[in-house]
CSV table of C-alpha atoms in Angstrom, one decimal:
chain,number,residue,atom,x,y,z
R,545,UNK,CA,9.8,-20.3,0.9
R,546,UNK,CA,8.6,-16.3,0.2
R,547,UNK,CA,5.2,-17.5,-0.8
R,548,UNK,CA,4.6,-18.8,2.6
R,549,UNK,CA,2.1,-17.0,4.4
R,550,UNK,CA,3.1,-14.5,7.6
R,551,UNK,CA,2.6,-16.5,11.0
R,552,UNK,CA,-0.6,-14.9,12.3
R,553,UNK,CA,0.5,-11.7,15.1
R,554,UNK,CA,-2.0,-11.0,17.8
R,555,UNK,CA,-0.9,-7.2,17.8
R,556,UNK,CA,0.6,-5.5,14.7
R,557,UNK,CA,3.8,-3.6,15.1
R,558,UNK,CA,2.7,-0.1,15.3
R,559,UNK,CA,-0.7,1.6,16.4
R,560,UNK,CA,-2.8,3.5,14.2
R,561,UNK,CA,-1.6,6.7,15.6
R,562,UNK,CA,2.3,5.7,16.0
R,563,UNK,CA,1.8,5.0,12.2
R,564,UNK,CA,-0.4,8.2,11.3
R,565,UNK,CA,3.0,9.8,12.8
R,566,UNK,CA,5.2,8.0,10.5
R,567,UNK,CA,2.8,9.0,7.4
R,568,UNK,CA,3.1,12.3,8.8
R,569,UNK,CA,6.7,12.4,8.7
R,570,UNK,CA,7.2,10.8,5.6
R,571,UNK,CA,4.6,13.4,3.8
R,572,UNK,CA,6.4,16.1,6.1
R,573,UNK,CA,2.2,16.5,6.1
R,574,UNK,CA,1.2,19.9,8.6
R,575,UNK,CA,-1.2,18.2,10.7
R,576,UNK,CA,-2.2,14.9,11.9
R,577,UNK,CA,-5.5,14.9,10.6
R,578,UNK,CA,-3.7,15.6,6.7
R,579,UNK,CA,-1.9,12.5,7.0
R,580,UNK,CA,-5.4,10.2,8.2
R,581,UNK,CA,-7.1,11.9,5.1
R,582,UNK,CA,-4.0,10.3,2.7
R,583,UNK,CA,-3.8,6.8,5.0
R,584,UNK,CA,-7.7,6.4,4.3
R,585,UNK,CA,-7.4,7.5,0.7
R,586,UNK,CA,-4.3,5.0,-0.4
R,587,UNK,CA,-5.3,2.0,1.8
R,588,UNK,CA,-8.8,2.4,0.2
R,589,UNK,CA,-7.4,2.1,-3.0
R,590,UNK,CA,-5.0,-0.3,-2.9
R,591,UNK,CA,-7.7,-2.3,-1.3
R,592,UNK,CA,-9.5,-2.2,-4.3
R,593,UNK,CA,-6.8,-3.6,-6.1
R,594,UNK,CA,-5.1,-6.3,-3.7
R,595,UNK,CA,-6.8,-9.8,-3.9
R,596,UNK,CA,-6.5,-13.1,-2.2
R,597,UNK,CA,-3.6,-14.2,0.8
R,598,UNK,CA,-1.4,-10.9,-0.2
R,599,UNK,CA,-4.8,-8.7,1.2
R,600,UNK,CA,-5.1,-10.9,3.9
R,601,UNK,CA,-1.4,-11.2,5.1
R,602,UNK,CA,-0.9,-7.6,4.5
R,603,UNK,CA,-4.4,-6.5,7.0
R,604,UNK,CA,-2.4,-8.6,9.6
R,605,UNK,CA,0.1,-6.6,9.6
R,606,UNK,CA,-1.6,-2.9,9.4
R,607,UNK,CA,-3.0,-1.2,12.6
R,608,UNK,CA,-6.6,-2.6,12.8
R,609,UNK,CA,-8.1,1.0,11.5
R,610,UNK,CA,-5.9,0.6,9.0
R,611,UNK,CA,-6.5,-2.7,8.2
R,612,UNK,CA,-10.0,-1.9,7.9
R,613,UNK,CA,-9.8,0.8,5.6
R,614,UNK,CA,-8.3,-1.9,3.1
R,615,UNK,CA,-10.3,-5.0,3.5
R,616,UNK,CA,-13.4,-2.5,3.8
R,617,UNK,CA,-13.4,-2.5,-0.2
R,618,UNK,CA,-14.6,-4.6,-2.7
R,619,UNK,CA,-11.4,-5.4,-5.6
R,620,UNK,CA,-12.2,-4.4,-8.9
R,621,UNK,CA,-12.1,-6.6,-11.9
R,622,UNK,CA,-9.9,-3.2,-13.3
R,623,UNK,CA,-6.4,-4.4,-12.3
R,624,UNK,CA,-4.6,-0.7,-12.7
R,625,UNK,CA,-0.9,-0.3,-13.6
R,626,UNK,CA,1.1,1.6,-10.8
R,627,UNK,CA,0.6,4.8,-12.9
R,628,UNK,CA,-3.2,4.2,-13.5
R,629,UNK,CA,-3.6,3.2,-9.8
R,630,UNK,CA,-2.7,7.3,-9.2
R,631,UNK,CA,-4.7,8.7,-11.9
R,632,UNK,CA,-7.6,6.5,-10.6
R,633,UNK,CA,-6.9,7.6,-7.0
R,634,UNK,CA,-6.5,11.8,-8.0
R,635,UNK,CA,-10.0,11.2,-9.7
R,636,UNK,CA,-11.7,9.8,-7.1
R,637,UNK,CA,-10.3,12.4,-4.6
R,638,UNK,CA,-10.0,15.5,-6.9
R,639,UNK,CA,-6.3,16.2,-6.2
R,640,UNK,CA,-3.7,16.9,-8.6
R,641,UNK,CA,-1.8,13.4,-9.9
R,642,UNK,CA,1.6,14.9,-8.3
R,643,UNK,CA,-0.2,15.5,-5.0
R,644,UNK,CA,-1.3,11.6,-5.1
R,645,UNK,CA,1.7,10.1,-5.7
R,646,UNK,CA,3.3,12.1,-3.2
R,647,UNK,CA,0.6,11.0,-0.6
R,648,UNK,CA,1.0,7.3,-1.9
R,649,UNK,CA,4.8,7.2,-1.3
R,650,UNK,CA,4.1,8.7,1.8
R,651,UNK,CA,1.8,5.8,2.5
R,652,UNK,CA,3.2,3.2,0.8
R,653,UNK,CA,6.8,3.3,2.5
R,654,UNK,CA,5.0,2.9,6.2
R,655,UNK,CA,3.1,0.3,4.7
R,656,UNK,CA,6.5,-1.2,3.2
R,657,UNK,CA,8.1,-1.3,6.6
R,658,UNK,CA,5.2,-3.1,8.2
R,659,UNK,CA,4.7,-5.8,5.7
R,660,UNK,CA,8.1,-6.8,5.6
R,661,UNK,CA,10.5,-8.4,2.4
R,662,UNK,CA,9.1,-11.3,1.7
R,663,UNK,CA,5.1,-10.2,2.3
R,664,UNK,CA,6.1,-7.1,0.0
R,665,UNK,CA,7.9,-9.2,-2.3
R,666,UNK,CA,4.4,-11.6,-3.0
R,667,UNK,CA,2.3,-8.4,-3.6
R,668,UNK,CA,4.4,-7.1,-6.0
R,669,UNK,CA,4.5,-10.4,-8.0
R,670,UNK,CA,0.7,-9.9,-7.5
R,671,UNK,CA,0.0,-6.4,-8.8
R,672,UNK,CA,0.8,-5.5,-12.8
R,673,UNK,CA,3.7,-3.3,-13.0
R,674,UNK,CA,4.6,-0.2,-12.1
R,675,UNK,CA,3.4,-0.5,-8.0
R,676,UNK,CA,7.4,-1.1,-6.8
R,677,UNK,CA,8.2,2.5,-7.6
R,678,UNK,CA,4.7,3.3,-5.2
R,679,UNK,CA,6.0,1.5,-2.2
R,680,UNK,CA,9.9,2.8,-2.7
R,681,UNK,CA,11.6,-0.6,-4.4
R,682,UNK,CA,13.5,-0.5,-7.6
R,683,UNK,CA,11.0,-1.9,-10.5
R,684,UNK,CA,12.5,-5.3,-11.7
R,685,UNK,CA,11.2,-6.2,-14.8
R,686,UNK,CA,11.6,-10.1,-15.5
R,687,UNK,CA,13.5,-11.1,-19.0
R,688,UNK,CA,10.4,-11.9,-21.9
R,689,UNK,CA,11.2,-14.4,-24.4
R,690,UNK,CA,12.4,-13.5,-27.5
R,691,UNK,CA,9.8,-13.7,-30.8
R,692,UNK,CA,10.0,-16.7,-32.5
């Protein structure tokens, strides 16, 4: 039942600059044009990590500049834990590691509200750990077997 893929929408919930606004808000960022610079930079990224239906079903939902921001980049054969996903983001944009993950969770918790439960709840089963912190969820780790 939640790996059944979102009913294709015609519009997406939010324009681009309704959800630059809510980024804004979120990263209590100055100007509008600060919280474009952190959409481009974390959908970029996340895009390099996000593969298959998730990417897909998640671009349906974004505003379409948004949703091209993701699927504009190729995935990586690196899959990053949550933490490596912001120290390979701060590299690639020169900011501090605390300034990225603030601008992710800014990101990442517009993001949430567009994709939804169960759409949010198939990437995280996708990504390696660490990325439900990113987009605001508590980080449920599933019981390993014990050593034989």
């Amino acid at each position: 039942m939640y790996d059944q893929p979102r009913p294709n929408r015609s519009t997406p919930a939010m324009t681009f600059d309704q959800m630059l606004e809510r980024v804004r808000y979120e990263g209590a960022y100055p100007t509008r044009e600060r919280a474009a610079e952190a959409v481009h930079h974390v959908l970029a990224a996340l895009g390099r990590q996000l593969t298959g239906e998730e990417r897909v079903d998640l671009a349906q939902c974004l505003p379409v500049e948004a949703a091209l921001t993701l699927t504009a980049q190729i995935p990586t054969t690196a899959h990053l834990t949550g933490w490596g996903f912001v120290k390979d983001l701060a590299a690639r944009t020169g900011a501090t590691p605390a300034t990225t993950r603030w601008d992710t969770g800014a990101v990442l918790a517009v993001v949430t509200r567009l994709a939804g439960p169960d759409l949010l709840a198939r990437i995280l089963r996708k990504l390696p750990g660490g990325y439900a912190l990113l987009f605001g969820q508590a980080e449920l780790r599933q019981p390993q077997p014990a050593a034989a």
